[in-house]
JSON list of C-alpha atoms in Angstrom, two decimals:
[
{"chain": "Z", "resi": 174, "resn": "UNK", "atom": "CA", "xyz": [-43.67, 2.44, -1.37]},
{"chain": "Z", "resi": 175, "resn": "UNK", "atom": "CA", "xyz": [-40.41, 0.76, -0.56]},
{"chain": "Z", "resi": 176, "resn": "UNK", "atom": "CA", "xyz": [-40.09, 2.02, 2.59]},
{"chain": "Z", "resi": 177, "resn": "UNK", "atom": "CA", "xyz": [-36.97, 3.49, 4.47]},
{"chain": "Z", "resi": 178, "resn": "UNK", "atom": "CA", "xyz": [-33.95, 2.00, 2.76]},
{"chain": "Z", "resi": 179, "resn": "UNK", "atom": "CA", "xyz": [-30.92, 1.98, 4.61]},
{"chain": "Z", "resi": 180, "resn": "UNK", "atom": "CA", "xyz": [-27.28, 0.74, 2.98]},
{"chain": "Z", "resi": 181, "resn": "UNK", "atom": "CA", "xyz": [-25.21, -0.88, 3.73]},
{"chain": "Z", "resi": 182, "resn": "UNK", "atom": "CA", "xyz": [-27.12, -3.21, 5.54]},
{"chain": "Z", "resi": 183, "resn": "UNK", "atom": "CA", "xyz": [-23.81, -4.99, 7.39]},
{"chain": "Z", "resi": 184, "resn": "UNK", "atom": "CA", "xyz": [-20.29, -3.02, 7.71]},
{"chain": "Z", "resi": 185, "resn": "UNK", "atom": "CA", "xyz": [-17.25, -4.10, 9.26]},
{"chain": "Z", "resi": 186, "resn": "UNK", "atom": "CA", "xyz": [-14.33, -1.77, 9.40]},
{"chain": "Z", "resi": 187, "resn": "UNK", "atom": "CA", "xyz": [-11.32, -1.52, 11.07]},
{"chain": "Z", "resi": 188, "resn": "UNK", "atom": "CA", "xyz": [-10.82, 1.12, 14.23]},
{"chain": "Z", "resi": 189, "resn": "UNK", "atom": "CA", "xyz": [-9.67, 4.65, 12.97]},
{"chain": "Z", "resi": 190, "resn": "UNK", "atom": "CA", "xyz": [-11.49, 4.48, 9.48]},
{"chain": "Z", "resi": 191, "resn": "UNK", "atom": "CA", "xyz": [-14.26, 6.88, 8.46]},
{"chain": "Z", "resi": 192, "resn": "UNK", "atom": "CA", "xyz": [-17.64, 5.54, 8.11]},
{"chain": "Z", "resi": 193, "resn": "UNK", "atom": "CA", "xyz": [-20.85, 6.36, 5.89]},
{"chain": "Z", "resi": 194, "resn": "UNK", "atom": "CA", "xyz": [-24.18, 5.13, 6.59]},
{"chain": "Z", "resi": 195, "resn": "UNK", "atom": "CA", "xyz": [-27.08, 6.44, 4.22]},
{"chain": "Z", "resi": 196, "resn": "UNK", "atom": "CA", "xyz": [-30.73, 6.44, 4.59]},
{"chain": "Z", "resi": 197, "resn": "UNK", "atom": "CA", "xyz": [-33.33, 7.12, 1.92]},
{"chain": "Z", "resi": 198, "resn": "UNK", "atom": "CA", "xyz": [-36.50, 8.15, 3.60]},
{"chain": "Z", "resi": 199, "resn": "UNK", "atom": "CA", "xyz": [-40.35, 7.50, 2.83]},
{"chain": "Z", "resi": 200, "resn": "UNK", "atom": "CA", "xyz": [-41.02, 9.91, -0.18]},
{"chain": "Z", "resi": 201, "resn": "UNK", "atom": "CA", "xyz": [-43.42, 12.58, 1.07]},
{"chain": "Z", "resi": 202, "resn": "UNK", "atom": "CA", "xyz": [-42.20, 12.49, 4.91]},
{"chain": "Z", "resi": 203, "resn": "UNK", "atom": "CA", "xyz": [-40.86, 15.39, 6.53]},
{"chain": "Z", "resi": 204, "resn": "UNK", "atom": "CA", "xyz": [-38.42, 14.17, 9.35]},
{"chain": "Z", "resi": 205, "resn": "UNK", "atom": "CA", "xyz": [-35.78, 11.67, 9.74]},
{"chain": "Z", "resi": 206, "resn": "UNK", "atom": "CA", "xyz": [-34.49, 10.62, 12.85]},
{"chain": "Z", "resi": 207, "resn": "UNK", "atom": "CA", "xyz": [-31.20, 8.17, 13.44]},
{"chain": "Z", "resi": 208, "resn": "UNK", "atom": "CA", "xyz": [-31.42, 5.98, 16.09]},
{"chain": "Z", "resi": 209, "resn": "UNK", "atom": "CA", "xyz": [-28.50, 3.46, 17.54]},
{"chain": "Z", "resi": 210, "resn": "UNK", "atom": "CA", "xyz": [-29.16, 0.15, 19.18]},
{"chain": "Z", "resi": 211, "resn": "UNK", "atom": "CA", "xyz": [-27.08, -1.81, 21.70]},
{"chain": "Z", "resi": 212, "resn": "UNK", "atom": "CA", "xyz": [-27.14, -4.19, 24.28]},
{"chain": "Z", "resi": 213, "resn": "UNK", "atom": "CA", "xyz": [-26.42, -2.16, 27.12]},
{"chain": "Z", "resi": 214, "resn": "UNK", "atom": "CA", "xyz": [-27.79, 1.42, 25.75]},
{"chain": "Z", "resi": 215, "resn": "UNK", "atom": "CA", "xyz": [-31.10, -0.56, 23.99]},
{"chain": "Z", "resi": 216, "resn": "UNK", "atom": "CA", "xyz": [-32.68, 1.96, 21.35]},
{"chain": "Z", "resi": 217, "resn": "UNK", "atom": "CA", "xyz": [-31.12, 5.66, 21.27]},
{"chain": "Z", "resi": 218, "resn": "UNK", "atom": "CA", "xyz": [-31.94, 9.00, 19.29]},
{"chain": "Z", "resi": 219, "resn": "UNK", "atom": "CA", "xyz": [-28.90, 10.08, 18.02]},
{"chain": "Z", "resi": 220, "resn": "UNK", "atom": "CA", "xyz": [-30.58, 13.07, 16.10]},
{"chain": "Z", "resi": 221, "resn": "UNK", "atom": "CA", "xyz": [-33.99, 14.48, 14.39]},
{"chain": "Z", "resi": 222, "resn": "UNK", "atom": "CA", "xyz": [-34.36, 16.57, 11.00]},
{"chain": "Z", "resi": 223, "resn": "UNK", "atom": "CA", "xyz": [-37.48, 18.12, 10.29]},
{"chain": "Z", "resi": 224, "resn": "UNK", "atom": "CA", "xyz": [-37.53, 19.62, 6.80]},
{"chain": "Z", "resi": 225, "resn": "UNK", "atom": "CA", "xyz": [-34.25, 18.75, 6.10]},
{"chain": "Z", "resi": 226, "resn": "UNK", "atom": "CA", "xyz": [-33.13, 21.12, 9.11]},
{"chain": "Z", "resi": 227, "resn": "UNK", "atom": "CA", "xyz": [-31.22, 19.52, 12.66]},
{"chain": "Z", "resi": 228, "resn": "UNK", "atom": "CA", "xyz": [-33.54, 19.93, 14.96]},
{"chain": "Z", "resi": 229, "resn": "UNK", "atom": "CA", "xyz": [-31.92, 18.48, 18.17]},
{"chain": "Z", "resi": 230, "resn": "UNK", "atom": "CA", "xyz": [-28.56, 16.51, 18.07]},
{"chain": "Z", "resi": 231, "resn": "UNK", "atom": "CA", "xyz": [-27.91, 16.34, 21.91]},
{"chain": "Z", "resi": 232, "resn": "UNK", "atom": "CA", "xyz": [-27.95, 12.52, 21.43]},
{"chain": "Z", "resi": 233, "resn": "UNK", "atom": "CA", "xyz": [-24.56, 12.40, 19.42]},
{"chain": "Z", "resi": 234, "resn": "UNK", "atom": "CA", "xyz": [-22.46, 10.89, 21.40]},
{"chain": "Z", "resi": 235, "resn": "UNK", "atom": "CA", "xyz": [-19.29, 13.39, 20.58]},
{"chain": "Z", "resi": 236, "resn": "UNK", "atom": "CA", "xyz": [-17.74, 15.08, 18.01]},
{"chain": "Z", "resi": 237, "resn": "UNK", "atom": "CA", "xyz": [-16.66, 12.08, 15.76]},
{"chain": "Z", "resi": 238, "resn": "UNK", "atom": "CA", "xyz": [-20.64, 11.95, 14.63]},
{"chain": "Z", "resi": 239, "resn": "UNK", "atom": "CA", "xyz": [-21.88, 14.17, 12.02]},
{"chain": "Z", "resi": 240, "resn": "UNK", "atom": "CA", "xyz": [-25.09, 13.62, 9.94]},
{"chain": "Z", "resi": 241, "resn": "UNK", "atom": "CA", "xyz": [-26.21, 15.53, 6.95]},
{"chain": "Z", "resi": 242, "resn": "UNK", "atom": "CA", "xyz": [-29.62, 15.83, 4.93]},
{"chain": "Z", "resi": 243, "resn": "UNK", "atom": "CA", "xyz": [-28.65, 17.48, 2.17]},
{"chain": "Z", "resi": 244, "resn": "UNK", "atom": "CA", "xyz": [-32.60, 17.21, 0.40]},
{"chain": "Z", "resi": 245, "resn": "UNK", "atom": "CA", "xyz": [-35.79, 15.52, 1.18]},
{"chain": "Z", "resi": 246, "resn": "UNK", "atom": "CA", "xyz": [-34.99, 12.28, 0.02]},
{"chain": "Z", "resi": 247, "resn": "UNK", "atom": "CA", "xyz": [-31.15, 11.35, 1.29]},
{"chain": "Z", "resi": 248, "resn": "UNK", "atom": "CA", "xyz": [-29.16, 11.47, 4.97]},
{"chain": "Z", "resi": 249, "resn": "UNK", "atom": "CA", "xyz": [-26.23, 10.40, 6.06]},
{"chain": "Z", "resi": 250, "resn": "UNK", "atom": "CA", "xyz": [-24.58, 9.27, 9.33]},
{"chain": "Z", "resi": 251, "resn": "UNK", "atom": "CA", "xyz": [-20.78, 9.72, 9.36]},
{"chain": "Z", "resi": 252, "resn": "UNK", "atom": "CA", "xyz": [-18.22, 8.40, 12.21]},
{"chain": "Z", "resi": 253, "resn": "UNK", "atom": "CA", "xyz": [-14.48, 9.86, 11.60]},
{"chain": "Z", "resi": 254, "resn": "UNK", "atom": "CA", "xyz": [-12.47, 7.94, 12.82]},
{"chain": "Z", "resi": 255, "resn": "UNK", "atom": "CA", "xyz": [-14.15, 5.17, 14.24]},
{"chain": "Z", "resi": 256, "resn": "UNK", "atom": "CA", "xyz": [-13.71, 3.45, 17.59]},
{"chain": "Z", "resi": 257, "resn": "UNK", "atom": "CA", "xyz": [-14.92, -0.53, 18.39]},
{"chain": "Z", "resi": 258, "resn": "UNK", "atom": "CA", "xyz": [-17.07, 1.35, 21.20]},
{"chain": "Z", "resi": 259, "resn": "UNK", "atom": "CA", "xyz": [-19.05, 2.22, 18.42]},
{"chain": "Z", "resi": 260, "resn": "UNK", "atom": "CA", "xyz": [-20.24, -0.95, 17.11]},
{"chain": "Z", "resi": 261, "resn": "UNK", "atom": "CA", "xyz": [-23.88, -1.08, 16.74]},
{"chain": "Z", "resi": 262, "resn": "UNK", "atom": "CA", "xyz": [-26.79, -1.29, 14.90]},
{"chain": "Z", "resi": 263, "resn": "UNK", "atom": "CA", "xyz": [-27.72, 2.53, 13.57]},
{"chain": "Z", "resi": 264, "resn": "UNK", "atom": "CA", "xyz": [-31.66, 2.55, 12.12]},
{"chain": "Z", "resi": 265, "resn": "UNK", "atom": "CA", "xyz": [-33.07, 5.18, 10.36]},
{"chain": "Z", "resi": 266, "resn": "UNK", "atom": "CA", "xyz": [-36.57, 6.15, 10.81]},
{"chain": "Z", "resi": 267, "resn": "UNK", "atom": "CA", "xyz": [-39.08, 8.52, 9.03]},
{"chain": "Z", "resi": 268, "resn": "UNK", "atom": "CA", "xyz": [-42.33, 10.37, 9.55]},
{"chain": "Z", "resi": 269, "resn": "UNK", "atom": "CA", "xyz": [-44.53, 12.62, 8.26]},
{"chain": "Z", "resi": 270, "resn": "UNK", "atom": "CA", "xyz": [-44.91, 15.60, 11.04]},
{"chain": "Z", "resi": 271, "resn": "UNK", "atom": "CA", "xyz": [-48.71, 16.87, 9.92]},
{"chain": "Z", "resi": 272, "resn": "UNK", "atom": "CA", "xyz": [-50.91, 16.16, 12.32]},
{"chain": "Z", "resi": 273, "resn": "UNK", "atom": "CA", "xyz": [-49.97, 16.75, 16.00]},
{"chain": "Z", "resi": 274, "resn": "UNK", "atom": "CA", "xyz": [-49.33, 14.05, 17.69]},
{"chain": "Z", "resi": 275, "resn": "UNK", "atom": "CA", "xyz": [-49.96, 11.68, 15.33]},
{"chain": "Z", "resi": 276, "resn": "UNK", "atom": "CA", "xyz": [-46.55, 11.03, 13.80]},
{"chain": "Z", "resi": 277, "resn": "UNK", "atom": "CA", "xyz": [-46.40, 7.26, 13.00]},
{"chain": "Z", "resi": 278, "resn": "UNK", "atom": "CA", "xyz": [-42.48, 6.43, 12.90]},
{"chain": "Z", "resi": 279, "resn": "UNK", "atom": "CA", "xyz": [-41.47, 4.10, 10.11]},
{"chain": "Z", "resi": 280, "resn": "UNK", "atom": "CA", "xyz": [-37.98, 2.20, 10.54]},
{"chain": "Z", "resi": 281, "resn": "UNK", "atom": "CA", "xyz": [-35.32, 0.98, 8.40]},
{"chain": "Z", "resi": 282, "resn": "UNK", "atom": "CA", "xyz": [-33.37, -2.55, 8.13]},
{"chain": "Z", "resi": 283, "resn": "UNK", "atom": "CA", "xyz": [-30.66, -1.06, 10.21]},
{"chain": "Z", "resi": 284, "resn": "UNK", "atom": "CA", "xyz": [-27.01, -1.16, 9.54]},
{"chain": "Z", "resi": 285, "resn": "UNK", "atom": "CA", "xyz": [-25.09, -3.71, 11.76]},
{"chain": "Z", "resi": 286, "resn": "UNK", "atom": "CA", "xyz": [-21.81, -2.05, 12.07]},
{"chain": "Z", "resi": 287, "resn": "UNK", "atom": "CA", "xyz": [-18.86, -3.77, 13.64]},
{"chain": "Z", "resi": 288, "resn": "UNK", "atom": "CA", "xyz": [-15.44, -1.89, 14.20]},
{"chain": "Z", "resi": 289, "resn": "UNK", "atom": "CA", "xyz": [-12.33, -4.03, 14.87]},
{"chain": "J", "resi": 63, "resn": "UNK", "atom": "CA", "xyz": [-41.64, 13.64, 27.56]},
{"chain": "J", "resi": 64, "resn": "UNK", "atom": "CA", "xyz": [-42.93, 10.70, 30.46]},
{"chain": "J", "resi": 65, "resn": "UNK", "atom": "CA", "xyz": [-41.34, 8.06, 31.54]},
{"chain": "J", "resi": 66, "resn": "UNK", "atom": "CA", "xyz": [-43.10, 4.92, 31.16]},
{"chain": "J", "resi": 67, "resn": "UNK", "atom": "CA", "xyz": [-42.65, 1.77, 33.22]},
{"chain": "J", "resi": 68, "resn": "UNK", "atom": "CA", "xyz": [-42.75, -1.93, 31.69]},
{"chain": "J", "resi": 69, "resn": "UNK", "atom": "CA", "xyz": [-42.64, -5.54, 33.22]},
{"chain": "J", "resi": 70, "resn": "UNK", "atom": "CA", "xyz": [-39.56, -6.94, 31.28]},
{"chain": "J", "resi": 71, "resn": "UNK", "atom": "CA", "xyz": [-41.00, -9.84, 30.23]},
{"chain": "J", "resi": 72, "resn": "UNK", "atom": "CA", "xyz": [-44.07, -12.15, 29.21]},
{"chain": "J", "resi": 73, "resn": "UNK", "atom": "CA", "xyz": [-45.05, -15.29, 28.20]},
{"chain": "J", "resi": 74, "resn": "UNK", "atom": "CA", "xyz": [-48.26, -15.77, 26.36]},
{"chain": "J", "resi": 75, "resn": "UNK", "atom": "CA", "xyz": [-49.60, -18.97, 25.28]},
{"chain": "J", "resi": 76, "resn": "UNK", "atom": "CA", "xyz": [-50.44, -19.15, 21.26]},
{"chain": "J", "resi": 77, "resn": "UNK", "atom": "CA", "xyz": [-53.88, -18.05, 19.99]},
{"chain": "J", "resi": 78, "resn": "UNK", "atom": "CA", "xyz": [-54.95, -16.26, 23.76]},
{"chain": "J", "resi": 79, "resn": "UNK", "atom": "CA", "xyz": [-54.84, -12.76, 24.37]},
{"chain": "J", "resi": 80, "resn": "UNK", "atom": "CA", "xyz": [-51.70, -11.49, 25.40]},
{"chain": "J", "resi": 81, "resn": "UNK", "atom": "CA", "xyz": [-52.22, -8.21, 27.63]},
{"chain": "J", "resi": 82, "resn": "UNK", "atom": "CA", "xyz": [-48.90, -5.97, 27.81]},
{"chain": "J", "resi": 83, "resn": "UNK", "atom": "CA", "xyz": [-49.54, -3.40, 30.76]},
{"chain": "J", "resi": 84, "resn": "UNK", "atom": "CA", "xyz": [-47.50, 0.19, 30.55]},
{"chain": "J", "resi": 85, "resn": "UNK", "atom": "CA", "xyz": [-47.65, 2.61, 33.64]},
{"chain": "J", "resi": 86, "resn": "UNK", "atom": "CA", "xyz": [-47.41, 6.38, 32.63]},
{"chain": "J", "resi": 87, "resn": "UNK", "atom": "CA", "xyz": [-48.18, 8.06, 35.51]},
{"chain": "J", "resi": 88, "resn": "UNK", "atom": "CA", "xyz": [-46.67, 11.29, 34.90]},
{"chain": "J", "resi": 89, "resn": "UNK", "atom": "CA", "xyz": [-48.74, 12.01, 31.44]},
{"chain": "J", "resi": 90, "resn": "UNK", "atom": "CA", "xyz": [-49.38, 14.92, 30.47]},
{"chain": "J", "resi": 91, "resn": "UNK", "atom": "CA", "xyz": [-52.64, 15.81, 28.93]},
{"chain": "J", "resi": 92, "resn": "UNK", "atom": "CA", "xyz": [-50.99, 16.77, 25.48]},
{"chain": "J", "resi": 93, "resn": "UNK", "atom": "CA", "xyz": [-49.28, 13.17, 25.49]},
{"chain": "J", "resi": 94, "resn": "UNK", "atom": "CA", "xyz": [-50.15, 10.73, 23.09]},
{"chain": "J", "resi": 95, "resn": "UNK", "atom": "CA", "xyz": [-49.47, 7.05, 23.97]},
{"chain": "J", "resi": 96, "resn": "UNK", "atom": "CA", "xyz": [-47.96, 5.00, 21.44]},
{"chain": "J", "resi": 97, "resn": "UNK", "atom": "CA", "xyz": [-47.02, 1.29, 20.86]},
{"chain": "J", "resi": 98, "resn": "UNK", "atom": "CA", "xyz": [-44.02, 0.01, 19.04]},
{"chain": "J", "resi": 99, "resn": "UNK", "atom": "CA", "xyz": [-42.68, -3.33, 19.00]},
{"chain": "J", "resi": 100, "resn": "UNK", "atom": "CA", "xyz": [-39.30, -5.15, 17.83]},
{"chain": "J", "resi": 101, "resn": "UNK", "atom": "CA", "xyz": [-39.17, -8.77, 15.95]},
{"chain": "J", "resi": 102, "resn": "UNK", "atom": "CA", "xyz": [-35.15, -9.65, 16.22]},
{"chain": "J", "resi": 103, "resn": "UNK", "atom": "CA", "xyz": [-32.75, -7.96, 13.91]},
{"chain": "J", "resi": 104, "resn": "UNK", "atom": "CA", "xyz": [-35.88, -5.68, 13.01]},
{"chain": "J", "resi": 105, "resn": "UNK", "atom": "CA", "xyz": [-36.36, -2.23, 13.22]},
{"chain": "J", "resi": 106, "resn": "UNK", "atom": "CA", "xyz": [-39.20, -1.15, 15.32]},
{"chain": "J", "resi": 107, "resn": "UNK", "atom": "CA", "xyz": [-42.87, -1.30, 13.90]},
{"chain": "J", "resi": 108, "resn": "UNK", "atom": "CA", "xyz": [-45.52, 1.29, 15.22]},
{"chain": "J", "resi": 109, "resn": "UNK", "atom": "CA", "xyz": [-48.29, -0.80, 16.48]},
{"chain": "J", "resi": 110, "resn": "UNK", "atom": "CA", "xyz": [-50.94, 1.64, 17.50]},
{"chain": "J", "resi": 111, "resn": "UNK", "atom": "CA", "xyz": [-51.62, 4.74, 19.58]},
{"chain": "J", "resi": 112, "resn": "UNK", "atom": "CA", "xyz": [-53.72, 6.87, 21.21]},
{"chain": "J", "resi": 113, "resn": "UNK", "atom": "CA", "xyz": [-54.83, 9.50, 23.49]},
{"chain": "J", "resi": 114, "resn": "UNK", "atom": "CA", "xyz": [-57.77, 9.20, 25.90]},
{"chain": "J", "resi": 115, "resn": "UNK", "atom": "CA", "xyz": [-59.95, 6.80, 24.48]},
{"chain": "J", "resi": 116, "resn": "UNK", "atom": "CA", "xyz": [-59.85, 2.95, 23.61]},
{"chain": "J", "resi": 117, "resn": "UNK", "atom": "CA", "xyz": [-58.78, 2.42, 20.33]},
{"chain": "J", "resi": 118, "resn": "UNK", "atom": "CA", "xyz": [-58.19, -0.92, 18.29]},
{"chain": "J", "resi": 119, "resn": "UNK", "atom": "CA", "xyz": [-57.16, -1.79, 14.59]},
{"chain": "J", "resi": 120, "resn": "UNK", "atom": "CA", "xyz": [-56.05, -4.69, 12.85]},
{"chain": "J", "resi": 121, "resn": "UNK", "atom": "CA", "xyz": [-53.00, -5.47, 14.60]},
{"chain": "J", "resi": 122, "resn": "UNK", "atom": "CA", "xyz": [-54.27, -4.76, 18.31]},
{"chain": "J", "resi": 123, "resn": "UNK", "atom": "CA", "xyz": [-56.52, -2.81, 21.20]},
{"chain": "J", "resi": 124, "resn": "UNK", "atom": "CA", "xyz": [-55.00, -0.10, 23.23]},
{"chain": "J", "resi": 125, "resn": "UNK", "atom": "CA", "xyz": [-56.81, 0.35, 26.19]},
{"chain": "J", "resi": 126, "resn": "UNK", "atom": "CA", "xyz": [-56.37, 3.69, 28.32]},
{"chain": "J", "resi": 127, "resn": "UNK", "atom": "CA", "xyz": [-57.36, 4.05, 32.04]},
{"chain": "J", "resi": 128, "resn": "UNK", "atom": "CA", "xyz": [-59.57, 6.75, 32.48]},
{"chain": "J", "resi": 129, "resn": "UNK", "atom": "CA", "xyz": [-56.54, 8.58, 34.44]},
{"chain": "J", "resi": 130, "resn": "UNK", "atom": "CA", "xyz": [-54.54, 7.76, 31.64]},
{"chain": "J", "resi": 131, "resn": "UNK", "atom": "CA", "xyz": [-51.71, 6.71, 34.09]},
{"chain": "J", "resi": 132, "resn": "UNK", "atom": "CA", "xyz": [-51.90, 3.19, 32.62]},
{"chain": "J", "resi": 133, "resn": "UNK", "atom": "CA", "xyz": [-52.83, 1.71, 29.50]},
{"chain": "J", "resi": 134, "resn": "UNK", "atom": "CA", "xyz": [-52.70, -2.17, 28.12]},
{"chain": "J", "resi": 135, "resn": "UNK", "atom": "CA", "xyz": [-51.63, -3.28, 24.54]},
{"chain": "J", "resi": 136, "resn": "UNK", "atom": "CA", "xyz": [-54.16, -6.48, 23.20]},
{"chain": "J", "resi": 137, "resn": "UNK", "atom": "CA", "xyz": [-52.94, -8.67, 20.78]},
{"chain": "J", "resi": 138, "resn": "UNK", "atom": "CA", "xyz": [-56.49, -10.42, 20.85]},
{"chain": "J", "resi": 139, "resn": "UNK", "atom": "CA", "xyz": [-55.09, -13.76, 19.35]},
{"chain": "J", "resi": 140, "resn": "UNK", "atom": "CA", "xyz": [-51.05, -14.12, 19.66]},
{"chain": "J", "resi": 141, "resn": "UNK", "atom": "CA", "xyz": [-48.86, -16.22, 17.20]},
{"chain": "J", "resi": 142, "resn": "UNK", "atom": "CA", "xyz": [-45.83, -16.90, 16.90]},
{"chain": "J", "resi": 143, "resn": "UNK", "atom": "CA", "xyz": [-44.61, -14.43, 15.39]},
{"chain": "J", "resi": 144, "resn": "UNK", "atom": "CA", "xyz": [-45.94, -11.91, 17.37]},
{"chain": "J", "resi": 145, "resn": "UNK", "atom": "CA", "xyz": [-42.94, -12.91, 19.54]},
{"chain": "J", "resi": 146, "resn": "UNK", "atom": "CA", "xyz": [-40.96, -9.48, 19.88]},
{"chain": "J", "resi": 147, "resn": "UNK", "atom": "CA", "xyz": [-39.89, -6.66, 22.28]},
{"chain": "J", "resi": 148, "resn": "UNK", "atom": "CA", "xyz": [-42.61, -4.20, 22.64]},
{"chain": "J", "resi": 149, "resn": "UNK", "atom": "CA", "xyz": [-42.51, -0.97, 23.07]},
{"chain": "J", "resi": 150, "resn": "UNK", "atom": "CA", "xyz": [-44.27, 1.74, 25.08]},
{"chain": "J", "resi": 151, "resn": "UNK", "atom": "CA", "xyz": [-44.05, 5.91, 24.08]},
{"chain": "J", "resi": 152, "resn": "UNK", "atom": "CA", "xyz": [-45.64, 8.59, 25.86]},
{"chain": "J", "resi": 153, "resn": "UNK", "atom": "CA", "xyz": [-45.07, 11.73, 23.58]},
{"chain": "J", "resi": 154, "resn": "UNK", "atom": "CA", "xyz": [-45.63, 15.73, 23.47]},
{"chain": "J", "resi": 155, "resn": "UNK", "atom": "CA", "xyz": [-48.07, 17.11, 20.48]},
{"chain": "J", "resi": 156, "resn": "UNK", "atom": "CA", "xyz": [-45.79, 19.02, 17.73]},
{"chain": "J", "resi": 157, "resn": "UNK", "atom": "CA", "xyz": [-42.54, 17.11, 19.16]},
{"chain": "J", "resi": 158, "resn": "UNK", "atom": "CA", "xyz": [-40.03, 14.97, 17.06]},
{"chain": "J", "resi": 159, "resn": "UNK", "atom": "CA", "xyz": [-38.60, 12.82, 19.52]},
{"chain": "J", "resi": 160, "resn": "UNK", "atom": "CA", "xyz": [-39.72, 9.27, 20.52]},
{"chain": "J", "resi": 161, "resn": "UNK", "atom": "CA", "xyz": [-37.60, 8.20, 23.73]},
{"chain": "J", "resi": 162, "resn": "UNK", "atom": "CA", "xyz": [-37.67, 4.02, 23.69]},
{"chain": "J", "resi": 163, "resn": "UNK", "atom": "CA", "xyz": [-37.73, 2.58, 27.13]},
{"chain": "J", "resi": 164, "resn": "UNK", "atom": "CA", "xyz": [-36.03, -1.49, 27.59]},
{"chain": "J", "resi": 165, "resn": "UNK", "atom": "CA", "xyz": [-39.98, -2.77, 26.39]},
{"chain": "J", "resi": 166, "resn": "UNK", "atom": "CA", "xyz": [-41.54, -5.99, 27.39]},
{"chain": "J", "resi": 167, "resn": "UNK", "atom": "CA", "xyz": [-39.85, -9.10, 26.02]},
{"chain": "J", "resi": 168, "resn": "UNK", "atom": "CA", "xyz": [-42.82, -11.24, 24.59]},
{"chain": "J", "resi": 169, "resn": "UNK", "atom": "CA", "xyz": [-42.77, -14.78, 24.05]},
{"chain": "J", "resi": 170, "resn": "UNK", "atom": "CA", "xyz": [-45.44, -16.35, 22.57]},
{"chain": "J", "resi": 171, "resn": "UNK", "atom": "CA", "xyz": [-45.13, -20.08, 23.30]},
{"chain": "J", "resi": 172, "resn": "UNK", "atom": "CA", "xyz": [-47.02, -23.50, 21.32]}
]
């Protein structure tokens, strides 16, 4: 398997544009989770699906965050507009939720955004 | 889920053990431990877990106090590249999330 593959793997954009990160999960898992990595935060969940369903989103930072997962094997992270403060490196991570407790997370590359 | 508490950094000489200590005091008894850790510019790997007793595979040995307040992550014979931020998780049965702590900065050294 290929892994969780994550594009683009480096954007730079200027403040106020919308941006689109994507994720392609491990084929067979059942959740996705976005994470976003910073110096001062260090590694945060920004939301979980399970089943292609939100399950918690209280890490989005506000309203300018959305993500979708429209099927099993695609997600997306948008930021509209986006801000410098949001510069980052977003990872995307999968599972498969079977076995309680056991759920071995598997990461992406990351994007490496950087908003000007 | 716990917290868990880790010294921010280590230094381990190459090809000796390097021990990573993790307090979890507040564990619940339906919380698995779990180890990640972080090579630069990475995303996280899963390194091992478990939930009361010893465990080991080929990347490491996770060692669990019989409380199972504490537990110690053995990377029997460190390299180089074993050089990464490490990860601790303490986690609920049935739950999605995985809160990541700051980690232990490793540095394995020639």
């Amino acid at each position: 398997d290929a892994g969780v593959i994550q594009s683009p793997r480096h954007e730079v954009t200027e403040m106020g544009q919308e941006v689109t990160l994507r994720c392609k999960p491990i084929s067979g898992h059942n959740s996705l989770f976005w994470y976003r990595q910073t110096m001062m935060r260090g590694l945060e969940l920004l939301i979980y699906f399970n089943n292609n369903v939100p399950i918690d989103d209280s890490g989005m930072p506000e309203d300018r965050f959305s993500a979708k997962m429209p099927n099993a094997s695609f997600s997306t992270l948008k930021i509209q507009p986006s801000e410098p403060r949001d510069s980052a490196v977003y990872f995307c991570a999968s599972s498969l939720r079977a076995d309680r407790g056991r759920e071995k997370l598997f990461f992406g590359s990351g994007t490496q955004l950087s908003v000007l | 889920d716990a917290k868990t508490t880790q010294p921010p950094s280590m230094d381990c000489a190459e090809g000796r053990a390097a021990n990573l200590p993790c307090n979890h005091s507040t564990i619940s008894g339906n919380e698995y431990v779990y180890w990640y850790r972080q090579i630069h510019s990475q995303g996280p790997q899963y390194i091992i877990h478990g939930l009361k007793n010893n465990e080991t595979n080929e990347m490491a040995s996770l060692i669990i106090t019989e409380d199972r307040k504490s537990s110690t992550l053995i990377l029997p014979h460190a390299t180089l590249r074993d050089t990464a931020v490490y990860y601790c998780i303490v986690r609920v049965t049935n739950a999605g999330k995985s809160t990541f702590g700051d980690g232990t900065t490793l540095t394995v050294k020639p």
